[in-house]
Amino acid sequence: MHRPISRTLLALLGAGLLGSAAQAAETDTYGWVEKATIEPWGTAVKVKLDTGALTSSMQAEEIETFERDGEDWVRFTVEVEDEETDDVVSKTFERPVFRDLRVRGAGGEESRPVVLMTLCMGETLHEEQFSLEDRDNMNYPVLLGRRTIQDLGSVETTRTFLHEPECNDDSPVKSHSGKEYDEDIGV
């Protein structure tokens, strides 16, 4: 024998289901500015999700290319404001050059080294290609371009800081490094 379900119970069930769906949508939604940590350093920085840029970009100074074991490498210093402490901190990295990016703009054409770096956003580690440039005079030391954004989820253009970086040794890693990139593009 079937008993009718009350409207109140249906409403409560519906609200629970809708609440779960809203939570899932929120998890896959990012603000146009988020906080991330540069790994394995752990320094928290503001990251702008920039739909106008194809390639991601990171603040770098003292960019110096050199050769190691017959391969091109780059040494660079990242100097940023740590969003957790408000202190200006810096760290020097050495990475293999993943590729060179030719950027064309109003000022002409320039070449930038691109390296693989890892960011923690939310509970996920993202390995991404970053072009290195001095972004000292810009508001955001890190830009995530469309090639990374397309794998994150949706971007809510009216909101910021929807995710705190909370990665650990068991965090999933998403690699955006295997994608085909056209070297003759601007960012």
PDB file of C-alpha atoms in Angstrom:
ATOM      1  CA  MET A   1       0.000   0.000   0.000  1.00  0.00           C
ATOM      2  CA  HIS A   2       1.359   3.412  -0.980  1.00  0.00           C
ATOM      3  CA  ARG A   3       0.864   6.396   1.257  1.00  0.00           C
ATOM      4  CA  PRO A   4       0.800   9.873  -0.211  1.00  0.00           C
ATOM      5  CA  ILE A   5       3.819  11.995   0.592  1.00  0.00           C
ATOM      6  CA  SER A   6       2.945  15.290   2.215  1.00  0.00           C
ATOM      7  CA  ARG A   7       3.724  18.548   0.435  1.00  0.00           C
ATOM      8  CA  THR A   8       5.886  19.588   3.378  1.00  0.00           C
ATOM      9  CA  LEU A   9       8.003  16.448   3.102  1.00  0.00           C
ATOM     10  CA  LEU A  10       8.329  16.947  -0.652  1.00  0.00           C
ATOM     11  CA  ALA A  11       9.414  20.525  -0.090  1.00  0.00           C
ATOM     12  CA  LEU A  12      12.014  19.455   2.480  1.00  0.00           C
ATOM     13  CA  LEU A  13      13.367  16.742   0.177  1.00  0.00           C
ATOM     14  CA  GLY A  14      13.483  19.168  -2.707  1.00  0.00           C
ATOM     15  CA  ALA A  15      15.279  21.762  -0.606  1.00  0.00           C
ATOM     16  CA  GLY A  16      17.842  19.166   0.449  1.00  0.00           C
ATOM     17  CA  LEU A  17      18.451  18.104  -3.098  1.00  0.00           C
ATOM     18  CA  LEU A  18      18.630  21.667  -4.309  1.00  0.00           C
ATOM     19  CA  GLY A  19      20.997  22.511  -1.464  1.00  0.00           C
ATOM     20  CA  SER A  20      23.335  19.701  -2.539  1.00  0.00           C
ATOM     21  CA  ALA A  21      23.167  20.812  -6.161  1.00  0.00           C
ATOM     22  CA  ALA A  22      23.912  24.399  -5.141  1.00  0.00           C
ATOM     23  CA  GLN A  23      26.877  23.211  -3.059  1.00  0.00           C
ATOM     24  CA  ALA A  24      28.241  21.181  -5.986  1.00  0.00           C
ATOM     25  CA  ALA A  25      27.852  24.163  -8.318  1.00  0.00           C
ATOM     26  CA  GLU A  26      29.626  26.413  -5.778  1.00  0.00           C
ATOM     27  CA  THR A  27      32.545  23.952  -5.586  1.00  0.00           C
ATOM     28  CA  ASP A  28      33.015  24.180  -9.359  1.00  0.00           C
ATOM     29  CA  THR A  29      32.599  27.963  -9.415  1.00  0.00           C
ATOM     30  CA  TYR A  30      35.508  30.329  -8.930  1.00  0.00           C
ATOM     31  CA  GLY A  31      35.555  34.063  -8.391  1.00  0.00           C
ATOM     32  CA  TRP A  32      37.353  36.332 -10.831  1.00  0.00           C
ATOM     33  CA  VAL A  33      40.021  36.690  -8.116  1.00  0.00           C
ATOM     34  CA  GLU A  34      41.028  33.770  -5.905  1.00  0.00           C
ATOM     35  CA  LYS A  35      43.705  33.036  -3.355  1.00  0.00           C
ATOM     36  CA  ALA A  36      46.224  30.305  -4.211  1.00  0.00           C
ATOM     37  CA  THR A  37      49.538  29.120  -2.857  1.00  0.00           C
ATOM     38  CA  ILE A  38      52.668  28.716  -4.955  1.00  0.00           C
ATOM     39  CA  GLU A  39      53.891  25.200  -4.263  1.00  0.00           C
ATOM     40  CA  PRO A  40      55.975  23.805  -2.727  1.00  0.00           C
ATOM     41  CA  TRP A  41      56.794  27.253  -1.299  1.00  0.00           C
ATOM     42  CA  GLY A  42      53.360  27.652   0.297  1.00  0.00           C
ATOM     43  CA  THR A  43      53.163  31.432  -0.122  1.00  0.00           C
ATOM     44  CA  ALA A  44      49.589  32.684  -0.616  1.00  0.00           C
ATOM     45  CA  VAL A  45      49.001  35.086  -3.517  1.00  0.00           C
ATOM     46  CA  LYS A  46      46.080  36.735  -5.273  1.00  0.00           C
ATOM     47  CA  VAL A  47      45.329  35.068  -8.601  1.00  0.00           C
ATOM     48  CA  LYS A  48      43.265  36.758 -11.294  1.00  0.00           C
ATOM     49  CA  LEU A  49      41.294  34.432 -13.557  1.00  0.00           C
ATOM     50  CA  ASP A  50      41.841  36.312 -16.790  1.00  0.00           C
ATOM     51  CA  THR A  51      39.573  35.225 -19.629  1.00  0.00           C
ATOM     52  CA  GLY A  52      41.335  37.755 -21.860  1.00  0.00           C
ATOM     53  CA  ALA A  53      44.642  35.888 -21.597  1.00  0.00           C
ATOM     54  CA  LEU A  54      45.317  32.569 -23.267  1.00  0.00           C
ATOM     55  CA  THR A  55      48.497  31.703 -21.364  1.00  0.00           C
ATOM     56  CA  SER A  56      48.975  31.945 -17.606  1.00  0.00           C
ATOM     57  CA  SER A  57      51.589  34.367 -16.285  1.00  0.00           C
ATOM     58  CA  MET A  58      53.570  34.703 -13.044  1.00  0.00           C
ATOM     59  CA  GLN A  59      55.524  37.529 -11.412  1.00  0.00           C
ATOM     60  CA  ALA A  60      59.250  36.987 -11.953  1.00  0.00           C
ATOM     61  CA  GLU A  61      62.329  39.169 -11.636  1.00  0.00           C
ATOM     62  CA  GLU A  62      66.029  38.632 -12.278  1.00  0.00           C
ATOM     63  CA  ILE A  63      65.165  36.202 -15.088  1.00  0.00           C
ATOM     64  CA  GLU A  64      68.362  34.485 -16.207  1.00  0.00           C
ATOM     65  CA  THR A  65      68.567  31.632 -18.707  1.00  0.00           C
ATOM     66  CA  PHE A  66      71.376  29.096 -18.528  1.00  0.00           C
ATOM     67  CA  GLU A  67      72.221  25.622 -19.739  1.00  0.00           C
ATOM     68  CA  ARG A  68      72.179  22.513 -17.567  1.00  0.00           C
ATOM     69  CA  ASP A  69      72.982  19.054 -18.955  1.00  0.00           C
ATOM     70  CA  GLY A  70      72.465  20.322 -22.492  1.00  0.00           C
ATOM     71  CA  GLU A  71      69.001  21.755 -21.775  1.00  0.00           C
ATOM     72  CA  ASP A  72      67.769  25.335 -21.399  1.00  0.00           C
ATOM     73  CA  TRP A  73      66.937  26.320 -17.837  1.00  0.00           C
ATOM     74  CA  VAL A  74      65.861  29.561 -16.219  1.00  0.00           C
ATOM     75  CA  ARG A  75      66.566  31.041 -12.794  1.00  0.00           C
ATOM     76  CA  PHE A  76      64.133  33.668 -11.541  1.00  0.00           C
ATOM     77  CA  THR A  77      62.995  35.325  -8.348  1.00  0.00           C
ATOM     78  CA  VAL A  78      59.357  35.544  -7.353  1.00  0.00           C
ATOM     79  CA  GLU A  79      58.759  38.505  -5.037  1.00  0.00           C
ATOM     80  CA  VAL A  80      55.164  38.839  -3.843  1.00  0.00           C
ATOM     81  CA  GLU A  81      53.053  39.975  -0.940  1.00  0.00           C
ATOM     82  CA  ASP A  82      52.061  36.934   1.117  1.00  0.00           C
ATOM     83  CA  GLU A  83      48.294  37.235   1.498  1.00  0.00           C
ATOM     84  CA  GLU A  84      48.393  35.432   4.871  1.00  0.00           C
ATOM     85  CA  THR A  85      51.003  37.641   6.560  1.00  0.00           C
ATOM     86  CA  ASP A  86      50.996  40.823   4.410  1.00  0.00           C
ATOM     87  CA  ASP A  87      54.805  40.502   4.300  1.00  0.00           C
ATOM     88  CA  VAL A  88      56.726  40.892   1.042  1.00  0.00           C
ATOM     89  CA  VAL A  89      58.573  37.617   0.518  1.00  0.00           C
ATOM     90  CA  SER A  90      60.809  36.310  -2.228  1.00  0.00           C
ATOM     91  CA  LYS A  91      62.171  32.994  -3.410  1.00  0.00           C
ATOM     92  CA  THR A  92      64.503  32.075  -6.237  1.00  0.00           C
ATOM     93  CA  PHE A  93      63.485  29.132  -8.431  1.00  0.00           C
ATOM     94  CA  GLU A  94      65.317  27.163 -11.102  1.00  0.00           C
ATOM     95  CA  ARG A  95      63.189  25.365 -13.690  1.00  0.00           C
ATOM     96  CA  PRO A  96      63.712  23.837 -17.120  1.00  0.00           C
ATOM     97  CA  VAL A  97      62.391  26.063 -19.902  1.00  0.00           C
ATOM     98  CA  PHE A  98      59.241  24.294 -21.056  1.00  0.00           C
ATOM     99  CA  ARG A  99      58.926  26.485 -24.151  1.00  0.00           C
ATOM    100  CA  ASP A 100      59.419  30.057 -25.325  1.00  0.00           C
ATOM    101  CA  LEU A 101      56.413  32.295 -25.843  1.00  0.00           C
ATOM    102  CA  ARG A 102      56.492  35.058 -28.415  1.00  0.00           C
ATOM    103  CA  VAL A 103      54.229  37.897 -27.338  1.00  0.00           C
ATOM    104  CA  ARG A 104      53.080  40.535 -29.781  1.00  0.00           C
ATOM    105  CA  GLY A 105      51.619  43.773 -28.522  1.00  0.00           C
ATOM    106  CA  ALA A 106      51.558  47.523 -29.099  1.00  0.00           C
ATOM    107  CA  GLY A 107      55.192  47.761 -27.986  1.00  0.00           C
ATOM    108  CA  GLY A 108      56.381  45.183 -30.501  1.00  0.00           C
ATOM    109  CA  GLU A 109      57.334  41.558 -30.045  1.00  0.00           C
ATOM    110  CA  GLU A 110      59.167  39.908 -27.181  1.00  0.00           C
ATOM    111  CA  SER A 111      60.029  36.383 -26.111  1.00  0.00           C
ATOM    112  CA  ARG A 112      59.307  35.048 -22.627  1.00  0.00           C
ATOM    113  CA  PRO A 113      60.387  31.770 -21.055  1.00  0.00           C
ATOM    114  CA  VAL A 114      57.586  29.459 -19.971  1.00  0.00           C
ATOM    115  CA  VAL A 115      58.065  27.099 -17.015  1.00  0.00           C
ATOM    116  CA  LEU A 116      55.949  24.574 -15.161  1.00  0.00           C
ATOM    117  CA  MET A 117      54.845  25.712 -11.710  1.00  0.00           C
ATOM    118  CA  THR A 118      52.277  24.315  -9.297  1.00  0.00           C
ATOM    119  CA  LEU A 119      49.511  26.262  -7.551  1.00  0.00           C
ATOM    120  CA  CYS A 120      47.105  25.081  -4.861  1.00  0.00           C
ATOM    121  CA  MET A 121      43.563  26.349  -5.449  1.00  0.00           C
ATOM    122  CA  GLY A 122      40.848  25.020  -3.188  1.00  0.00           C
ATOM    123  CA  GLU A 123      41.834  21.427  -2.454  1.00  0.00           C
ATOM    124  CA  THR A 124      43.494  20.768  -5.835  1.00  0.00           C
ATOM    125  CA  LEU A 125      47.070  21.211  -7.026  1.00  0.00           C
ATOM    126  CA  HIS A 126      47.316  22.638 -10.546  1.00  0.00           C
ATOM    127  CA  GLU A 127      50.502  22.147 -12.553  1.00  0.00           C
ATOM    128  CA  GLU A 128      50.488  24.848 -15.200  1.00  0.00           C
ATOM    129  CA  GLN A 129      52.658  26.537 -17.794  1.00  0.00           C
ATOM    130  CA  PHE A 130      53.480  30.094 -16.726  1.00  0.00           C
ATOM    131  CA  SER A 131      55.162  32.743 -18.818  1.00  0.00           C
ATOM    132  CA  LEU A 132      57.584  34.700 -16.658  1.00  0.00           C
ATOM    133  CA  GLU A 133      57.382  38.479 -16.601  1.00  0.00           C
ATOM    134  CA  ASP A 134      57.978  41.324 -14.187  1.00  0.00           C
ATOM    135  CA  ARG A 135      54.468  42.079 -12.890  1.00  0.00           C
ATOM    136  CA  ASP A 136      55.660  44.314 -10.029  1.00  0.00           C
ATOM    137  CA  ASN A 137      53.481  47.219 -11.135  1.00  0.00           C
ATOM    138  CA  MET A 138      50.356  45.096 -11.527  1.00  0.00           C
ATOM    139  CA  ASN A 139      47.658  44.283  -8.962  1.00  0.00           C
ATOM    140  CA  TYR A 140      47.853  40.510  -9.348  1.00  0.00           C
ATOM    141  CA  PRO A 141      51.155  38.625  -9.321  1.00  0.00           C
ATOM    142  CA  VAL A 142      49.578  35.600 -11.019  1.00  0.00           C
ATOM    143  CA  LEU A 143      47.171  35.422 -13.951  1.00  0.00           C
ATOM    144  CA  LEU A 144      45.440  32.210 -14.926  1.00  0.00           C
ATOM    145  CA  GLY A 145      44.675  32.148 -18.639  1.00  0.00           C
ATOM    146  CA  ARG A 146      41.859  30.447 -20.495  1.00  0.00           C
ATOM    147  CA  ARG A 147      43.722  27.180 -20.972  1.00  0.00           C
ATOM    148  CA  THR A 148      43.702  26.662 -17.212  1.00  0.00           C
ATOM    149  CA  ILE A 149      40.338  28.251 -16.501  1.00  0.00           C
ATOM    150  CA  GLN A 150      38.570  25.876 -18.896  1.00  0.00           C
ATOM    151  CA  ASP A 151      39.491  22.966 -16.591  1.00  0.00           C
ATOM    152  CA  LEU A 152      38.529  24.690 -13.323  1.00  0.00           C
ATOM    153  CA  GLY A 153      34.806  25.211 -13.739  1.00  0.00           C
ATOM    154  CA  SER A 154      32.805  28.365 -14.172  1.00  0.00           C
ATOM    155  CA  VAL A 155      33.943  31.879 -13.254  1.00  0.00           C
ATOM    156  CA  GLU A 156      31.551  34.120 -11.343  1.00  0.00           C
ATOM    157  CA  THR A 157      32.525  37.604 -12.511  1.00  0.00           C
ATOM    158  CA  THR A 158      30.824  39.382  -9.601  1.00  0.00           C
ATOM    159  CA  ARG A 159      32.477  37.399  -6.801  1.00  0.00           C
ATOM    160  CA  THR A 160      35.952  36.905  -5.357  1.00  0.00           C
ATOM    161  CA  PHE A 161      37.710  34.498  -3.003  1.00  0.00           C
ATOM    162  CA  LEU A 162      35.295  31.561  -3.157  1.00  0.00           C
ATOM    163  CA  HIS A 163      38.032  29.024  -2.323  1.00  0.00           C
ATOM    164  CA  GLU A 164      40.780  28.936   0.274  1.00  0.00           C
ATOM    165  CA  PRO A 165      43.905  26.972  -0.672  1.00  0.00           C
ATOM    166  CA  GLU A 166      43.784  23.785   1.409  1.00  0.00           C
ATOM    167  CA  CYS A 167      46.105  21.288  -0.280  1.00  0.00           C
ATOM    168  CA  ASN A 168      47.978  18.467   1.414  1.00  0.00           C
ATOM    169  CA  ASP A 169      49.982  15.394   0.395  1.00  0.00           C
ATOM    170  CA  ASP A 170      46.782  13.607  -0.695  1.00  0.00           C
ATOM    171  CA  SER A 171      45.427  16.473  -2.832  1.00  0.00           C
ATOM    172  CA  PRO A 172      44.620  15.618  -6.441  1.00  0.00           C
ATOM    173  CA  VAL A 173      46.937  17.078  -9.065  1.00  0.00           C
ATOM    174  CA  LYS A 174      45.574  18.441 -12.335  1.00  0.00           C
ATOM    175  CA  SER A 175      48.246  18.900 -14.953  1.00  0.00           C
ATOM    176  CA  HIS A 176      47.638  21.503 -17.624  1.00  0.00           C
ATOM    177  CA  SER A 177      51.134  21.056 -19.035  1.00  0.00           C
ATOM    178  CA  GLY A 178      50.424  18.556 -21.793  1.00  0.00           C
ATOM    179  CA  LYS A 179      48.214  20.824 -23.880  1.00  0.00           C
ATOM    180  CA  GLU A 180      49.275  21.960 -27.301  1.00  0.00           C
ATOM    181  CA  TYR A 181      50.318  25.590 -27.329  1.00  0.00           C
ATOM    182  CA  ASP A 182      50.870  27.827 -30.321  1.00  0.00           C
ATOM    183  CA  GLU A 183      54.138  29.713 -29.786  1.00  0.00           C
ATOM    184  CA  ASP A 184      53.118  32.610 -32.030  1.00  0.00           C
ATOM    185  CA  ILE A 185      50.355  33.990 -29.862  1.00  0.00           C
ATOM    186  CA  GLY A 186      49.981  36.928 -27.558  1.00  0.00           C
ATOM    187  CA  VAL A 187      48.793  36.578 -23.994  1.00  0.00           C
TER     188      VAL A 187
END
